[in-house]
Coordinates of C-alpha atoms and ligand atoms in Angstrom, one line a residue:
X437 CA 8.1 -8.0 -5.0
X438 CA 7.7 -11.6 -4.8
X439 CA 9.0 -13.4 -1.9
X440 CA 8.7 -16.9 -0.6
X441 CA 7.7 -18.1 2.7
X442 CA 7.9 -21.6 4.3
X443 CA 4.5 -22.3 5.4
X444 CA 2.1 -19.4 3.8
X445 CA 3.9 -19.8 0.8
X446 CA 4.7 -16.5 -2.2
X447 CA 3.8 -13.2 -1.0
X448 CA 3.6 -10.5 -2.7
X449 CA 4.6 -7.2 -0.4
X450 CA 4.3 -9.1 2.4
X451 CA 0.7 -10.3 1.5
X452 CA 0.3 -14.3 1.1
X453 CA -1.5 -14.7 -2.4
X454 CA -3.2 -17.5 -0.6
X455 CA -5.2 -15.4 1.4
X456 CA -6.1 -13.0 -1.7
X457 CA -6.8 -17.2 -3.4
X458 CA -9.2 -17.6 -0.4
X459 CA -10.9 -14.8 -0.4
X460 CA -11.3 -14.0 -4.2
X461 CA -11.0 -17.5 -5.7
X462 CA -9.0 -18.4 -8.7
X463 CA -7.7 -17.8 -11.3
X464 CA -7.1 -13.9 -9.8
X465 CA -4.7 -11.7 -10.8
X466 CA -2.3 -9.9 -8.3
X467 CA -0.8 -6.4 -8.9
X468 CA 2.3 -4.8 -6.8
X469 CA 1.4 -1.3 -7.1
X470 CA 5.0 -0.8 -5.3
X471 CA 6.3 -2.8 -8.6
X472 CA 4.4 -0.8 -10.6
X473 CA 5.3 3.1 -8.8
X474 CA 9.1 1.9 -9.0
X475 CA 9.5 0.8 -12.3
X476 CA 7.7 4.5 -13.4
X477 CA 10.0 6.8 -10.9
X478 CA 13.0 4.8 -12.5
X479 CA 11.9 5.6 -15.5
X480 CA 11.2 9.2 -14.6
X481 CA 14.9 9.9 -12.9
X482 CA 16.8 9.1 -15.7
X483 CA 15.5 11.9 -17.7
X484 CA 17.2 14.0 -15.1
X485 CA 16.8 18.1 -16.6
X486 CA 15.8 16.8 -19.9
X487 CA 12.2 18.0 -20.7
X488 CA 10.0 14.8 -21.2
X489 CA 7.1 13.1 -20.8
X490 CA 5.9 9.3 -19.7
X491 CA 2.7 8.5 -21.7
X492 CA 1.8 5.1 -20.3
X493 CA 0.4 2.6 -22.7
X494 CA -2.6 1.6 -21.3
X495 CA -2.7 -1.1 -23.9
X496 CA -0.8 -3.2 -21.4
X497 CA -3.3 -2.8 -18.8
X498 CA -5.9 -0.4 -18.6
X499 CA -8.1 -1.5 -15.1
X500 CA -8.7 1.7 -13.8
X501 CA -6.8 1.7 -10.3
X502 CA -3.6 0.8 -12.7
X503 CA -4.6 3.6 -14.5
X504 CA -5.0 6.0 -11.7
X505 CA -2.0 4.9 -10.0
X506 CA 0.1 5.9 -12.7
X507 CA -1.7 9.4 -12.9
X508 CA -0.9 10.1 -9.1
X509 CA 2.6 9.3 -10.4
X510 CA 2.5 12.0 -12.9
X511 CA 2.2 9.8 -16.5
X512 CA 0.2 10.9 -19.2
X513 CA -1.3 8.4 -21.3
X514 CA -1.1 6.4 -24.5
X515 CA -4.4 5.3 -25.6
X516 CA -4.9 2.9 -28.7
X517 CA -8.4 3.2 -29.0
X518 CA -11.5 5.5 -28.1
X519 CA -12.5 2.8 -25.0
X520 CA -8.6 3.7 -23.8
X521 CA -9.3 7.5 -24.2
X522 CA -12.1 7.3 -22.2
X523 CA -10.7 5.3 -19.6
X524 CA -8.2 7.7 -19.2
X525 CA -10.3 10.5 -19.1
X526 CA -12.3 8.9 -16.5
X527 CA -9.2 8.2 -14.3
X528 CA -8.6 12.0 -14.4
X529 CA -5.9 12.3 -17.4
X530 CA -6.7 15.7 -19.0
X531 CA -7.3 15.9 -22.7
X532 CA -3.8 17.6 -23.4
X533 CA -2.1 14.7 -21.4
X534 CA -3.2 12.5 -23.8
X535 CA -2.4 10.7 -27.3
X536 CA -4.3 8.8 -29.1
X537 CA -2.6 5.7 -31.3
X538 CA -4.1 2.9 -33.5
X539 CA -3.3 1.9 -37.1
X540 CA -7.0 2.1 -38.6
X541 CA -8.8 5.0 -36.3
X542 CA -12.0 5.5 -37.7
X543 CA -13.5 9.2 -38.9
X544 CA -16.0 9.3 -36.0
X545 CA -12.8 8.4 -33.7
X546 CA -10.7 11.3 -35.0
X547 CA -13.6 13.2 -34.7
X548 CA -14.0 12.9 -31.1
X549 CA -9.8 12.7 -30.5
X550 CA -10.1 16.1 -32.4
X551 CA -13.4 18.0 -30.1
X552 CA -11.4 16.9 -27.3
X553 CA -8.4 18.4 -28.0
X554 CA -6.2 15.5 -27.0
X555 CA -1.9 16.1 -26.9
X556 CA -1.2 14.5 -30.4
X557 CA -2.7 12.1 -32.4
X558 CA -0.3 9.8 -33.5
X559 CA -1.2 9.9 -37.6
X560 CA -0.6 6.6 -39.8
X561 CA -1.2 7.3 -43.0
X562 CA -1.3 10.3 -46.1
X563 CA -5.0 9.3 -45.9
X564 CA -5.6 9.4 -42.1
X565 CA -3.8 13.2 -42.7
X566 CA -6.2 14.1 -45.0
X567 CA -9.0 12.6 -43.1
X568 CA -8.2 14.8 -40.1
X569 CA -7.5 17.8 -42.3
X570 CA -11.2 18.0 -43.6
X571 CA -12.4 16.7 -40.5
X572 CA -10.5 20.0 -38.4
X573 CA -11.2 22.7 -41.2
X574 CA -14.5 21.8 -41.3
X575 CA -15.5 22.8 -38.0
X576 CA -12.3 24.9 -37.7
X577 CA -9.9 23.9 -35.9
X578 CA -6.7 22.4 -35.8
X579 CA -5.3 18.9 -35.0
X580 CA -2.3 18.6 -33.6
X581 CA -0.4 15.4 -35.2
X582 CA 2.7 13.5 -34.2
X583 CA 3.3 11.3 -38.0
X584 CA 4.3 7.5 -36.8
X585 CA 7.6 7.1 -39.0
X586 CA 8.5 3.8 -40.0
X587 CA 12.2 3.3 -39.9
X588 CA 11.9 -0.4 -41.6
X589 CA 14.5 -1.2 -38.5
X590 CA 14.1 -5.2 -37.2
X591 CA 13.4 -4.8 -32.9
X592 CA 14.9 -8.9 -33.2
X593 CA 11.5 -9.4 -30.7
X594 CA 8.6 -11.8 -31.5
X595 CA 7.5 -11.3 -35.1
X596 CA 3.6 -10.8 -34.3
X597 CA 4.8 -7.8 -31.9
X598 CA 7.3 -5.8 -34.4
X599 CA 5.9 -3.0 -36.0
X600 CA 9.1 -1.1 -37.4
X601 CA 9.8 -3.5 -40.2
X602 CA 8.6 -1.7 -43.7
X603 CA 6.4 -5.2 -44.1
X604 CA 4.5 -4.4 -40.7
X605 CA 1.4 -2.4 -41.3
X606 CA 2.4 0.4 -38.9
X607 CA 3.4 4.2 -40.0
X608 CA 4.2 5.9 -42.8
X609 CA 8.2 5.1 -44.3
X610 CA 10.0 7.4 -43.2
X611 CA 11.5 8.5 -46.3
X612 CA 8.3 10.5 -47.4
X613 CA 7.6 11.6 -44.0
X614 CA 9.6 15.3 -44.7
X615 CA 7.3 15.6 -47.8
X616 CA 4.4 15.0 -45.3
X617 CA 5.5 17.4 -42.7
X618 CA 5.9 20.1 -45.0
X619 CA 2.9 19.7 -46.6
X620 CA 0.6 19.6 -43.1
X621 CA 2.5 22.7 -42.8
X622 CA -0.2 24.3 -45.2
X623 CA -2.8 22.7 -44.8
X624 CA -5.3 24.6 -42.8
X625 CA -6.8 21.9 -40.1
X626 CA -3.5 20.4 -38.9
X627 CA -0.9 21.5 -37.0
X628 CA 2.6 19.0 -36.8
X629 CA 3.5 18.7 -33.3
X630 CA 6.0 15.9 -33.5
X631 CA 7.6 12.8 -34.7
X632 CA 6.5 9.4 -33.5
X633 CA 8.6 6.1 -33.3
X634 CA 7.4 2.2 -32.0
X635 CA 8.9 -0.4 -33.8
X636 CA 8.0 -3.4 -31.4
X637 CA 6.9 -4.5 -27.8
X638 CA 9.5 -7.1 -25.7
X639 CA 12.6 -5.7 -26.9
X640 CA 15.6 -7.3 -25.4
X641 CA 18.9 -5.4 -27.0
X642 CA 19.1 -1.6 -27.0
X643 CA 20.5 -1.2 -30.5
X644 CA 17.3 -1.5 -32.4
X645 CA 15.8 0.9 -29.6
X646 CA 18.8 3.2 -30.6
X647 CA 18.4 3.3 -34.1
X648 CA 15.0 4.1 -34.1
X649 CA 15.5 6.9 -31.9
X650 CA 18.4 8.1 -33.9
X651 CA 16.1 8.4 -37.3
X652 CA 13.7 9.8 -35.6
X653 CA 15.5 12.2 -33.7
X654 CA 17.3 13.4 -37.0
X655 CA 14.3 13.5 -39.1
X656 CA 12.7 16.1 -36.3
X657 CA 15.9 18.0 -35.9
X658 CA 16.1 18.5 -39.7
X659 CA 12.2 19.6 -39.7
X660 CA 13.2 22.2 -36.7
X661 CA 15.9 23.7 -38.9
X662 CA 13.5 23.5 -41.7
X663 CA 10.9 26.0 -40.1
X664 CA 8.8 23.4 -38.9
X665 CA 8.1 23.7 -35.2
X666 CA 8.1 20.8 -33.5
X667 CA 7.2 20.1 -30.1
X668 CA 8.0 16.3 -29.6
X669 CA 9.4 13.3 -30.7
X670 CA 8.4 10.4 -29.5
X671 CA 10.3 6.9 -29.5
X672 CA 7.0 4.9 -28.3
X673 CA 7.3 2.2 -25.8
X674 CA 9.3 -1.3 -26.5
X675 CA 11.2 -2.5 -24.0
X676 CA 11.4 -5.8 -22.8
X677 CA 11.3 -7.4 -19.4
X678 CA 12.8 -10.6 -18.0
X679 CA 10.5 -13.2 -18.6
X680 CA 13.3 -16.0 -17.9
X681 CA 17.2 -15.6 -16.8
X682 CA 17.8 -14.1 -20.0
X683 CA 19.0 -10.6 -18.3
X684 CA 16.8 -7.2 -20.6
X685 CA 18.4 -3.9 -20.3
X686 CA 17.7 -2.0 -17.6
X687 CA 15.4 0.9 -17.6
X688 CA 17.8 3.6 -17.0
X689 CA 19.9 2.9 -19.7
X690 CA 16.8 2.5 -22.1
X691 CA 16.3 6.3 -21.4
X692 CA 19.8 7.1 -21.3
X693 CA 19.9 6.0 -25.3
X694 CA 17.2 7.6 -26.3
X695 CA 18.5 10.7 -24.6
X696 CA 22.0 9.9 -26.5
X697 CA 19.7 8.9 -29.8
X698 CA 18.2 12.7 -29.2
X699 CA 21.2 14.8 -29.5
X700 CA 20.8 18.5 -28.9
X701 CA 17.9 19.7 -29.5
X702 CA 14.9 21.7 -27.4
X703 CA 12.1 18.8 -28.2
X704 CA 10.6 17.4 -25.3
X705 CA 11.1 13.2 -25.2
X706 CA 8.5 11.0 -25.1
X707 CA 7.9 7.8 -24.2
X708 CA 4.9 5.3 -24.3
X709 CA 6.7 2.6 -22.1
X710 CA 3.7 -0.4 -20.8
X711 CA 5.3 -4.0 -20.4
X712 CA 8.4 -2.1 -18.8
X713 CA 6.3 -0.4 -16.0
X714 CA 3.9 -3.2 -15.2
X715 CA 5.2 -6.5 -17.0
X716 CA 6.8 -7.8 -13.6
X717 CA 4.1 -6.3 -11.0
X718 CA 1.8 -8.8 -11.8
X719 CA 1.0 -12.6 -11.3
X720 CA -2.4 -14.8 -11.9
X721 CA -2.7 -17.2 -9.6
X722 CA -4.5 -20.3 -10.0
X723 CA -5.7 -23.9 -8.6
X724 CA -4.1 -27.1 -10.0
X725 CA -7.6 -29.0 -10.7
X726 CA -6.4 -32.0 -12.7
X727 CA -3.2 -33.9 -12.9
X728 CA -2.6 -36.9 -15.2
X729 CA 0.7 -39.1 -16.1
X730 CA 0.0 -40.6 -19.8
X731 CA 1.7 -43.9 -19.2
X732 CA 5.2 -43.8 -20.8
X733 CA 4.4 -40.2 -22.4
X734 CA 3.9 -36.5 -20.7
X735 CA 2.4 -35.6 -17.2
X736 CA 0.0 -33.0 -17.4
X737 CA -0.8 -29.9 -15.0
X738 CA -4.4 -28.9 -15.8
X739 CA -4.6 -25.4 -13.8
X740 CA -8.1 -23.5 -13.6
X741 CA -6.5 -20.5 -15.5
X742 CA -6.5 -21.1 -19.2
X743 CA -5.9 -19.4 -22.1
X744 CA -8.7 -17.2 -21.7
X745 CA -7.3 -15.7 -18.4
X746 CA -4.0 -15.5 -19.9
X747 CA -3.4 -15.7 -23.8
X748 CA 0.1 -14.8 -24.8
X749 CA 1.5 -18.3 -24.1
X750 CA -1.1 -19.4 -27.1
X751 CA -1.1 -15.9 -29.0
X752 CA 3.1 -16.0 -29.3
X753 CA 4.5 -18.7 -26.8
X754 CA 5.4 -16.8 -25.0
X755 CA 7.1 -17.9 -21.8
X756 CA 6.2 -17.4 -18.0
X757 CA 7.5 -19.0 -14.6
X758 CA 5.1 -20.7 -12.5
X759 CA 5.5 -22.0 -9.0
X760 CA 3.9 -23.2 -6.4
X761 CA 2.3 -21.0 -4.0
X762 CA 3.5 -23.7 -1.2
X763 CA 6.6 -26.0 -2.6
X764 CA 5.9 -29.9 -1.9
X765 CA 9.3 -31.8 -1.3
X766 CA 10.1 -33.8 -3.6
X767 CA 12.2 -33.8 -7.1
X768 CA 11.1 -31.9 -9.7
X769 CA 9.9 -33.6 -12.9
X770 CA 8.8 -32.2 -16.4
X771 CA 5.2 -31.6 -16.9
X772 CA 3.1 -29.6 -19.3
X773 CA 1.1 -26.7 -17.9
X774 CA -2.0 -26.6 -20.0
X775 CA -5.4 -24.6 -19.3
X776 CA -9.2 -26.2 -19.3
X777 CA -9.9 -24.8 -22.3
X778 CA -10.9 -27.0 -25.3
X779 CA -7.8 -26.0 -27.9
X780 CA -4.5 -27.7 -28.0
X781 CA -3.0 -24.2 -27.9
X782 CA -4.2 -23.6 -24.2
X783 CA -0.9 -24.4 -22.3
X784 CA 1.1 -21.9 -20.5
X785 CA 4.4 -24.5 -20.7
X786 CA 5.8 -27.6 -22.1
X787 CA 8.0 -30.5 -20.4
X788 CA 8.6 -27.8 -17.6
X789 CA 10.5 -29.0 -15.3
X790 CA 8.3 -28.1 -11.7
X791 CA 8.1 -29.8 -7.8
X792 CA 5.3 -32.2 -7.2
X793 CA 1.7 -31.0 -7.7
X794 CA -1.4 -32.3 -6.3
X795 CA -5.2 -31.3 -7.1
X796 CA -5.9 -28.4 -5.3
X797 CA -2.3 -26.8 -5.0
X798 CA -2.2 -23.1 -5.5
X799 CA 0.3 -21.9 -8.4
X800 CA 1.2 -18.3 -9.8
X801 CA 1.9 -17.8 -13.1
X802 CA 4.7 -14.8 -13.0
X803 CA 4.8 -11.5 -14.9
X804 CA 1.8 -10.9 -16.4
X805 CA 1.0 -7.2 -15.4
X806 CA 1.2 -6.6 -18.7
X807 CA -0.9 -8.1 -21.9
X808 CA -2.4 -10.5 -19.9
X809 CA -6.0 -9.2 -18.2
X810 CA -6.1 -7.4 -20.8
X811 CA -5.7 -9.4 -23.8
X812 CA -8.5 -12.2 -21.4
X813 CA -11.7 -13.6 -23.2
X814 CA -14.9 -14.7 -21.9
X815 CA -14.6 -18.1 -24.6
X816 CA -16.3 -21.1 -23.0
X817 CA -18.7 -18.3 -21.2
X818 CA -15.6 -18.4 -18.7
X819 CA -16.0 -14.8 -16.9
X820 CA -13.7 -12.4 -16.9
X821 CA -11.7 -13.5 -13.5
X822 CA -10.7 -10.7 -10.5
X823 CA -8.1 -8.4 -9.8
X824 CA -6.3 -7.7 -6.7
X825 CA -4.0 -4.7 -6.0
X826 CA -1.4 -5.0 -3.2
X827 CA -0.4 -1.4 -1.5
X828 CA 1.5 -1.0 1.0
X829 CA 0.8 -4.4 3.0
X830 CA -3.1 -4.6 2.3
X831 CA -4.5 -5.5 -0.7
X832 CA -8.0 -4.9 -2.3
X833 CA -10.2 -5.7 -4.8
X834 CA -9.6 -3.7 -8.1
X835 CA -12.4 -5.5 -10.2
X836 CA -14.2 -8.4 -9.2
X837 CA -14.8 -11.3 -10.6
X838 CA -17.7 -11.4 -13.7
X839 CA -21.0 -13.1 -12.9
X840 CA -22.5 -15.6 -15.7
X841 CA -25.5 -12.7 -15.5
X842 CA -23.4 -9.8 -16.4
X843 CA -21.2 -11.6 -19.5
X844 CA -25.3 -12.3 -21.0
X845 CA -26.9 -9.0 -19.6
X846 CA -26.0 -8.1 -23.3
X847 CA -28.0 -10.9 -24.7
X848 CA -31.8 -11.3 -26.0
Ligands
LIG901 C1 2.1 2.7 -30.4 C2 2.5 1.9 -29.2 N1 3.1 2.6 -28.2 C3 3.4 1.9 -27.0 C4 3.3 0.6 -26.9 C5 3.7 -0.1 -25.6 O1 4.7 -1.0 -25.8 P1 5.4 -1.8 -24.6 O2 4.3 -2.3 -23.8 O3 6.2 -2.8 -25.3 O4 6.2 -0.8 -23.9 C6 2.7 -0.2 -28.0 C7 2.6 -1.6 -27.9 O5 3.0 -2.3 -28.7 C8 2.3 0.5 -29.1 O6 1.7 -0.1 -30.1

């Protein structure tokens, strides 16, 4: 997707990110919606016949031509709150094409999940069950749930993004989960659809992914050949992408283990993939504004882009690779890469080893399609920065950037 060229500097399908820099300012984020339709169709072919279904997680990135792009692909959609509902519904996703996720969904939330009929809701709780039970027999109807199992199985990722450890807040253990099945079985407002699995984001090996998938796909096998009639089970999203040299499994052979994990069995397989569809599609580009050597200590990189743009090298440390739009000759030194932002935590990379850098140099920041607009803040009244979508060898606009005016509009 990205490629370098000597004079223009990165593209990105053939588009110099310096023109989308000139005409949109920085920081700017840059999308490759050809990034972005191949990592889904991979995803998508190695189900081969088996019955399945992509729900993308528009917790990764919800702009609404991401969205949209990934409905014309034919995903159905993993929303984590009512705002991602509705932004799925208004980029066309049907009600049935839809679940609904989040650890502490509120009554008038399952309320509305419920009127709307959406595919599952992913359930966390005995309470959130009963919750929903009065909710749907009050007016009745019946919800369909997929229970979120927690396998207490370590995804060896980042502590603050596992969630299938029996610690983590996430699910019910799946040890009662049977006794929870069986008893939705009676009650009058739900209806159990499936089983539902996610025990982490940036997952690296396959074996965690496997196990998960296995005790899930037992647990719903047994509840098949226990009467109850299952539609689904779902093994969530997870999988990581190459942030450094450090090489991820690929996406095929993701799906391949969960197909393995599956066994035989009718259930349709779902997956909630994000990072893994739009992780690597997308890069913020920014404008070296400051850079200072501390005599006998560090040189510092201050970019324009700052933890509020992009917040997961303060939220987890995480890692990114930044360049230089255009490379200068000239050895490459260590430097820290730090943000404008008033908090020692705003810097994107420490005694990185990068080319010369003058004030006014473009940089991108790689792979950050995914959690990074997203997770951006308007802190320092900083406004929420533009997006750019390249397509086949034109790009446009996808939002632009927030006026000073429209971050107060909500403001006496
Ligand atoms: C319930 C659920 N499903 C899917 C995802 C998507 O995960 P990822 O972006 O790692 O594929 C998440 C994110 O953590 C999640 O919480």
């Amino acid at each position: 997707m990205v490629s370098a060229h000597q004079e223009q500097g990165l593209r990105v399908d053939g588009v110099a990110v310096a023109d989308v820099a000139r005409a949109l300012g920085t920081p700017c984020y840059v999308y490759s919606a050809a990034s972005i339709r191949d990592a889904y169709r991979e995803l998508d072919t190695a189900f081969g016949a088996r019955r399945h279904a992509i729900h993308y997680a528009l917790k990764a990135n919800s702009t609404l031509a991401i969205v949209r792009l990934l409905k014309g692909l034919g995903a159905h959609a993993d929303a984590n709150s009512m705002g991602e509902v509705d932004v799925a519904l208004r980029c066309g996703f049907a009600p049935h094409e839809i679940v609904f996720t989040g650890v502490g969904k509120s009554v008038a939330e399952l309320e509305r999940a419920l009127m709307l009929g959406v595919h599952a809701i992913n359930v966390e709780s005995p309470g959130e069950l009963d919750r929903l039970d009065q909710l749907a027999a009050a007016r009745g109807v019946k919800a369909r749930v997929a229970l979120r199992v927690n396998p207490d199985i370590d995804a060896e990722s980042h502590p603050h993004i596992s969630t299938g450890l029996r610690d983590n807040k996430f699910g019910v253990p799946i040890a009662l989960a049977s006794g929870l099945f069986l008893d939705m079985t009676r009650r009058p407002g739900l209806t159990p659809v499936g089983v539902h699995v996610h025990i982490g984001s940036q997952i690296t090996t396959l074996a965690p992914l496997a196990k998960a998938a296995e005790a899930a796909s037992v647990l719903a096998r047994d509840l098949c050949a226990a009467g109850v009639p299952l539609e689904q089970v779902d093994f969530g999203g997870g999988l990581g992408i190459a942030y450094d040299d450090t090489p991820v499994p690929e996406r095929t052979a993701w799906v391949r283990t969960l197909v393995e994990a599956a066994g035989a069995t009718d259930l349709t397989l779902a997956i909630e993939p994000g990072r893994s569809i739009v992780g690597a599609a997308g890069l913020l580009l920014s404008t070296v504004v400051d850079v200072k050597h501390v005599p006998g200590g560090r040189r510092f990189v201050v970019l324009d882009a700052g933890m509020t743009e992009l917040m997961r090298p303060a939220l987890y440390g995480a890692f990114h690779r930044i360049e230089p739009v255009v490379v200068r000759p000239g050895a490459p030194e260590p430097a820290d890469v730090v943000g404008p932002i008033c908090e020692s935590t705003d810097r994107f990379a420490r005694d990185r080893a990068l080319p010369p850098l003058a004030v006014g140099d473009l940089v991108v920041v790689r792979d950050v399609g995914a959690y990074g607009a997203v997770l951006g803040s308007t802190y320092l009244r900083r406004p929420l920065p533009p997006e750019a979508l390249v397509d086949d060898g034109t790009w446009t606009t996808i939002r632009r950037r927030q006026t000073l005016d429209e971050l107060l509009q909500l403001e006496v």
